[in-house]
Each structure stands twice: as structure tokens, then as C-alpha cells.
Rosetta silent file (secondary structure, phi, psi, omega in degrees, C-alpha in Angstrom):
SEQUENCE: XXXXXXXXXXXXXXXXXXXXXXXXXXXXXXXXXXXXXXXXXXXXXXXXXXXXXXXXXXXXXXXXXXXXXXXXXXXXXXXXXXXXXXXXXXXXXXXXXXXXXXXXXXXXXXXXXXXXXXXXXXXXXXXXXXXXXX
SCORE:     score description
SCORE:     0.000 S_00000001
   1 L     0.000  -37.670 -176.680    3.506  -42.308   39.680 S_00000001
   2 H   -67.458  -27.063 -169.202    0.200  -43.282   39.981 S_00000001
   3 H   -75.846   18.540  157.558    1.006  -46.772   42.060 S_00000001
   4 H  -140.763   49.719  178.535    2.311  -44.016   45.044 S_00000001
   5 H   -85.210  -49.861  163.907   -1.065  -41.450   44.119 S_00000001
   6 H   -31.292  -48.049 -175.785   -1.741  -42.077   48.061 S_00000001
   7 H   -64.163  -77.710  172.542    1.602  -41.122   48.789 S_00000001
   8 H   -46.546  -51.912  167.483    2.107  -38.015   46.515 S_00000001
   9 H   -34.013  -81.526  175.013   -1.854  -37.036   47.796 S_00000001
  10 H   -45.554  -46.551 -176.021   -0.510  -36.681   51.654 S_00000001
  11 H   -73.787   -0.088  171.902    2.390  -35.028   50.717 S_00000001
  12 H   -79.299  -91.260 -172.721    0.448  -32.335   48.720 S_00000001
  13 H   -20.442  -85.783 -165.895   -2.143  -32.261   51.461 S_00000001
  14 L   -35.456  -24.310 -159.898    1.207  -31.749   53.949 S_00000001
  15 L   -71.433  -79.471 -148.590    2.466  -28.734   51.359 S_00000001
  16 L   -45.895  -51.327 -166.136   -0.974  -27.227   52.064 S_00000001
  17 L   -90.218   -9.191 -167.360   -1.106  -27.584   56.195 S_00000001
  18 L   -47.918  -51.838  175.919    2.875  -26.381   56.214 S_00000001
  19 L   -49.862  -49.527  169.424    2.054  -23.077   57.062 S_00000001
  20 L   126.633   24.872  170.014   -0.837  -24.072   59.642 S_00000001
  21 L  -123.916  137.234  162.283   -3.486  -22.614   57.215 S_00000001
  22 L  -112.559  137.518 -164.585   -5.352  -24.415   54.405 S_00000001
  23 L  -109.868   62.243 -179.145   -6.327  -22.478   51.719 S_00000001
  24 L    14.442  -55.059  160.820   -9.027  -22.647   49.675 S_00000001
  25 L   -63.647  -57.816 -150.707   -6.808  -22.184   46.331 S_00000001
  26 L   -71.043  -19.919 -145.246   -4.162  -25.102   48.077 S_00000001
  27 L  -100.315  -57.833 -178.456   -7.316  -27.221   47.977 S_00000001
  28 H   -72.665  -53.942  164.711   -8.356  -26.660   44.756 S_00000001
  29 H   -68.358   21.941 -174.606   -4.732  -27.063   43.338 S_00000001
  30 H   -97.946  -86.548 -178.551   -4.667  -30.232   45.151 S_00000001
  31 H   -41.558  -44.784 -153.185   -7.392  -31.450   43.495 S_00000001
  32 L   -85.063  -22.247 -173.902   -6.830  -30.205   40.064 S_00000001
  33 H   -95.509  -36.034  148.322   -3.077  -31.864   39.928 S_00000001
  34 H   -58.017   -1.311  146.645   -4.313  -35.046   41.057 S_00000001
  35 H   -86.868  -11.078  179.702   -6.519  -35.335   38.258 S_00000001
  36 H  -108.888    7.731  167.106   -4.404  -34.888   35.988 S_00000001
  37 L   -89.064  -16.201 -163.424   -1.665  -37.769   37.441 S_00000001
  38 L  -105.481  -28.368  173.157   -4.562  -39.773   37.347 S_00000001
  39 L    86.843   47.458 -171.225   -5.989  -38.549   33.959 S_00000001
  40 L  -132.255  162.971  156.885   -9.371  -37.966   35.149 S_00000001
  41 L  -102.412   -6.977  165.571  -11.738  -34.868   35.199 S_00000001
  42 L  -152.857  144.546  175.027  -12.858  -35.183   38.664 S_00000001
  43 L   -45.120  114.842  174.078  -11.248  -36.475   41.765 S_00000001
  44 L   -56.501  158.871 -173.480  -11.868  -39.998   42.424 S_00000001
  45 H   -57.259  -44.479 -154.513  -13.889  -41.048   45.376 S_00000001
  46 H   -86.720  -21.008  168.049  -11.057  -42.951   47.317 S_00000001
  47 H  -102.175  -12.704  148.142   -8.999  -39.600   47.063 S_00000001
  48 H   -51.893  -34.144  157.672  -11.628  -36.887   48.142 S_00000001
  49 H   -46.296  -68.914 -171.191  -11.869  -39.694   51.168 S_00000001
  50 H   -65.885  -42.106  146.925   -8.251  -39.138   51.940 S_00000001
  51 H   -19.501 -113.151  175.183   -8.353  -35.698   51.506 S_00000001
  52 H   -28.727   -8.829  170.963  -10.885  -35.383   53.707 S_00000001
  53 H   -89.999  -46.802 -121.141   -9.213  -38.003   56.326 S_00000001
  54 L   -75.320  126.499 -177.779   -6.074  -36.506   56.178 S_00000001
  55 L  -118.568  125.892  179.011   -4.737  -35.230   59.755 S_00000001
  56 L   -74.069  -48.674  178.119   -1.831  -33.238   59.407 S_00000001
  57 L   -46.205  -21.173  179.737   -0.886  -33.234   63.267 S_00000001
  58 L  -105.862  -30.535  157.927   -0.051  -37.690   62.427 S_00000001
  59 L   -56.541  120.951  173.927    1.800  -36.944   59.477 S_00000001
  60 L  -109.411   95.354 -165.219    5.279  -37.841   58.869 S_00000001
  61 H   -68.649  -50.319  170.038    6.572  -36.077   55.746 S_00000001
  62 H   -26.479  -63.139  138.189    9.826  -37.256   56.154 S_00000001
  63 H   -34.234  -64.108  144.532    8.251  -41.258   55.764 S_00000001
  64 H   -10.591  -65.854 -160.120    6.202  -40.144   53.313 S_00000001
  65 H   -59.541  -68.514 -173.525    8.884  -38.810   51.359 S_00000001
  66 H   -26.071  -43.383  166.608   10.813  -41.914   51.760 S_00000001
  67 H   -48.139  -40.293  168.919    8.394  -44.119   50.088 S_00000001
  68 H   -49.308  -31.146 -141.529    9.623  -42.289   46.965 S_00000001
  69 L   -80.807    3.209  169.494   13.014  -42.518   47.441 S_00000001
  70 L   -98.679   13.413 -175.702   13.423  -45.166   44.483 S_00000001
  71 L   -95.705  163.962  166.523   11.486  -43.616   42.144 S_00000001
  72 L   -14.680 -173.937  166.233   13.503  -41.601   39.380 S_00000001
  73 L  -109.692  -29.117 -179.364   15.041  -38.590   39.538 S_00000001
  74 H   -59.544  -72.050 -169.542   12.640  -37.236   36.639 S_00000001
  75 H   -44.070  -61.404 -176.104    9.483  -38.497   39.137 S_00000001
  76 H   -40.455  -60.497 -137.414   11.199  -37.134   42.708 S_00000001
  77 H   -81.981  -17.362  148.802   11.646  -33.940   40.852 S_00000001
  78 H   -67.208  -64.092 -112.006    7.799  -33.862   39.378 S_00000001
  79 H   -99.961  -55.696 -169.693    6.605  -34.733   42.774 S_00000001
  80 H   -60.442  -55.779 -142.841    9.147  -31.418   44.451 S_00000001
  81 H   -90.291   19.992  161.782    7.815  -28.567   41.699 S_00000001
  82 H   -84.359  -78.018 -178.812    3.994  -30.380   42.682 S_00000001
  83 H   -10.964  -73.162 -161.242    5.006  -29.843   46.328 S_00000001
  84 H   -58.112  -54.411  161.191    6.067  -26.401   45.561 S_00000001
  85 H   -22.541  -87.561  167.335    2.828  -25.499   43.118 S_00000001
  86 H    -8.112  -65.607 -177.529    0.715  -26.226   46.135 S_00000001
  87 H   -68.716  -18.399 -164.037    2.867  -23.803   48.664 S_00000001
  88 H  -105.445   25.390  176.129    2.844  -20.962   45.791 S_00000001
  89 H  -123.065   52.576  133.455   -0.939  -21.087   45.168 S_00000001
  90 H  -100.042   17.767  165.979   -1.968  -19.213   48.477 S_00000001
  91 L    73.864   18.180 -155.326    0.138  -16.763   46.792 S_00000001
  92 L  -137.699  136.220 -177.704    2.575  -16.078   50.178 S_00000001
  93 L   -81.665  134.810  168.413    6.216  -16.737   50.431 S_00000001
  94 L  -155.623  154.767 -174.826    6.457  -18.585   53.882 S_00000001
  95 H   -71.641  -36.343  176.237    9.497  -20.098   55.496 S_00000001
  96 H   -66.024  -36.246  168.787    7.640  -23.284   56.980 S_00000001
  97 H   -84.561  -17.979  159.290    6.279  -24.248   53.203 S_00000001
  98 H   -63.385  -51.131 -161.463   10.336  -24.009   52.347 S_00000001
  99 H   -60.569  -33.721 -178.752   10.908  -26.013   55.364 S_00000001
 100 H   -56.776  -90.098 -156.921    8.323  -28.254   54.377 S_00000001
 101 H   -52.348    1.394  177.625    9.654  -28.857   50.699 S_00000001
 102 H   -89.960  -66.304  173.219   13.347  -29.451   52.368 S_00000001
 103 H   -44.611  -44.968 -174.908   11.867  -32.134   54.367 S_00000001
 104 H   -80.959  -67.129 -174.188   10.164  -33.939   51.483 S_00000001
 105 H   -45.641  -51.302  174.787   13.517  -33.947   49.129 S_00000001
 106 H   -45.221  -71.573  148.618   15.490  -35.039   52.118 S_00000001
 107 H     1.045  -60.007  174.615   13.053  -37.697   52.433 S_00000001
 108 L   -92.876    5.356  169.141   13.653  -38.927   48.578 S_00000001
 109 L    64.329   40.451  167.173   17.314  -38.672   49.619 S_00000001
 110 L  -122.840 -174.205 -148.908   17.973  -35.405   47.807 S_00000001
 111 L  -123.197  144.911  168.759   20.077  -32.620   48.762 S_00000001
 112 H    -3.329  -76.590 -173.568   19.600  -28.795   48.908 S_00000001
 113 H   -61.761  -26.779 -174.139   21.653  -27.870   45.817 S_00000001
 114 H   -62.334  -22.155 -167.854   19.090  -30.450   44.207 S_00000001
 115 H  -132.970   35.129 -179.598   16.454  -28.323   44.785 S_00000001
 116 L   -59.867  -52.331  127.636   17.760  -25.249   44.949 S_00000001
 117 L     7.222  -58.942 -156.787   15.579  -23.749   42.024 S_00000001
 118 L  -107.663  -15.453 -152.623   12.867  -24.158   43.975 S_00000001
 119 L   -95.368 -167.699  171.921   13.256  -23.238   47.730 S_00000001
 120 L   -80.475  125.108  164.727   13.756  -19.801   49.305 S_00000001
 121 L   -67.611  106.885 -173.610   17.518  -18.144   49.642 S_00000001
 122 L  -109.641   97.465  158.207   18.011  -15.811   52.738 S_00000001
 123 L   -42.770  128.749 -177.105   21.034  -13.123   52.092 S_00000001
 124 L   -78.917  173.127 -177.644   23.309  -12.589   54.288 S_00000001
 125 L   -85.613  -10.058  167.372   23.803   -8.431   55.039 S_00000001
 126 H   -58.473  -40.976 -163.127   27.551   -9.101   53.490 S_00000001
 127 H   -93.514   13.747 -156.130   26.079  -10.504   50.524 S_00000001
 128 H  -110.213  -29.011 -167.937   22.831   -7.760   49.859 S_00000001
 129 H   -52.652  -38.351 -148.640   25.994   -4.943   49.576 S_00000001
 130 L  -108.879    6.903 -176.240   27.449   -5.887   46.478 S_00000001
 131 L   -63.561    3.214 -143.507   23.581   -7.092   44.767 S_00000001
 132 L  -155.581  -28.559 -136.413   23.599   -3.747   42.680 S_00000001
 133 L   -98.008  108.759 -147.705   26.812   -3.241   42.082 S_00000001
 134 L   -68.019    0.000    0.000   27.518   -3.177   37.907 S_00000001
């Protein structure tokens, strides 16, 4: 994993802008999971640089993703519940950080049901009737 730590960086960073807000917390859980792929206590120089380069409006998550798509299935699927860590630590369910993390697996050539676990589920009003029901 570390020989794509550029790679996995933007798409964290990408997690982070999905909503159109950066987050203080997404920043900081950025940081803190990239030290610990790298096995450092503080963020190297060349990725506080990218960080700090990083233009979301020129990203292409999809690309991104893609560099990945030959890594494992064990790695893609550390790399998705990173993704997702990122989108849950402003604490806010948002449709755009699903949309996001759909976009990155698709990317790595995986499928919904692969990541089904992690994204959001929208009920239909057929299927909310019968939720309760012993």
C-alpha cells in the first residue's frame, strides 16, 4: 500500500471535499491514517505538501481509483472502509460522501453488493411498511 500512499492520500483528501465542506476532524483523520500506512508519528513532509496542494475541483476519483484496481481485494477493501472513516468523521450522513465512495469502488472495478456494508440504503415506502412487523 504504501508504493500508491499518493494515490490513497487524494482519494482520502476527495472523501473529505465530497460533501463541498472540509472538516477539521476529516483533516485530522486524514492525517492520523496516513501515519499509520506509513508507520510514522507525524505526517511526512512530501504528504502535508500534497495535502496542502490538493485541488479537489481537478480531481478525478474515478482515475484515481483505477490506479488501484490491481491491488488485492484485502487492500481495495482497506482503502473503501479508509474512504468511508474519513466521510463518517464529520459525524453527518451525506448522500454525495456515498456517491463519492461508489465512485472510488467502481474505480477498483468493484460492484455495489461489494460494498454494500458500507454505503447508505434508501427504502422504498413499500419496503418501510413491513420494517416492524414481528
Amino acid at each position: 500500500m504504501k508504493a500508491h500512499i499518493e494515490t490513497i492520500t487524494d482519494l482520502l483528501l476527495g472523501a473529505a471535499y465530497a460533501d463541498k465542506r472540509l472538516e477539521g476532524d476529516e483533516l485530522a483523520s486524514i492525517s492520523s491514517m496516513l501515519c499509520k500506512l506509513l508507520g510514522t508519528d507525524t505526517l511526512p513532509q512530501a504528504q502535508t505538501d500534497r495535502i496542502g496542494e490538493f485541488n479537489p475541483a481537478k480531481f478525478d476519483v474515478t482515475t484515481a481509483a483505477g490506479r488501484l484496481r490491481f491491488e488485492s481485494p484485502e487492500n481495495k477493501r482497506k482503502v473503501l472502509e479508509l474512504v468511508a472513516s474519513v466521510s463518517d468523521a464529520d459525524e453527518e450522513l451525506d448522500f454525495a460522501e456515498d456517491a463519492y465512495l461508489r465512485k472510488v469502488a467502481a474505480g477498483m472495478g468493484l460492484s455495489d453488493a461489494d460494498i454494500a456494508d458500507l454505503t447508505i440504503e434508501v427504502l422504498e415506502d413499500e419496503d418501510i411498511g413491513g420494517l416492524l412487523k414481528p
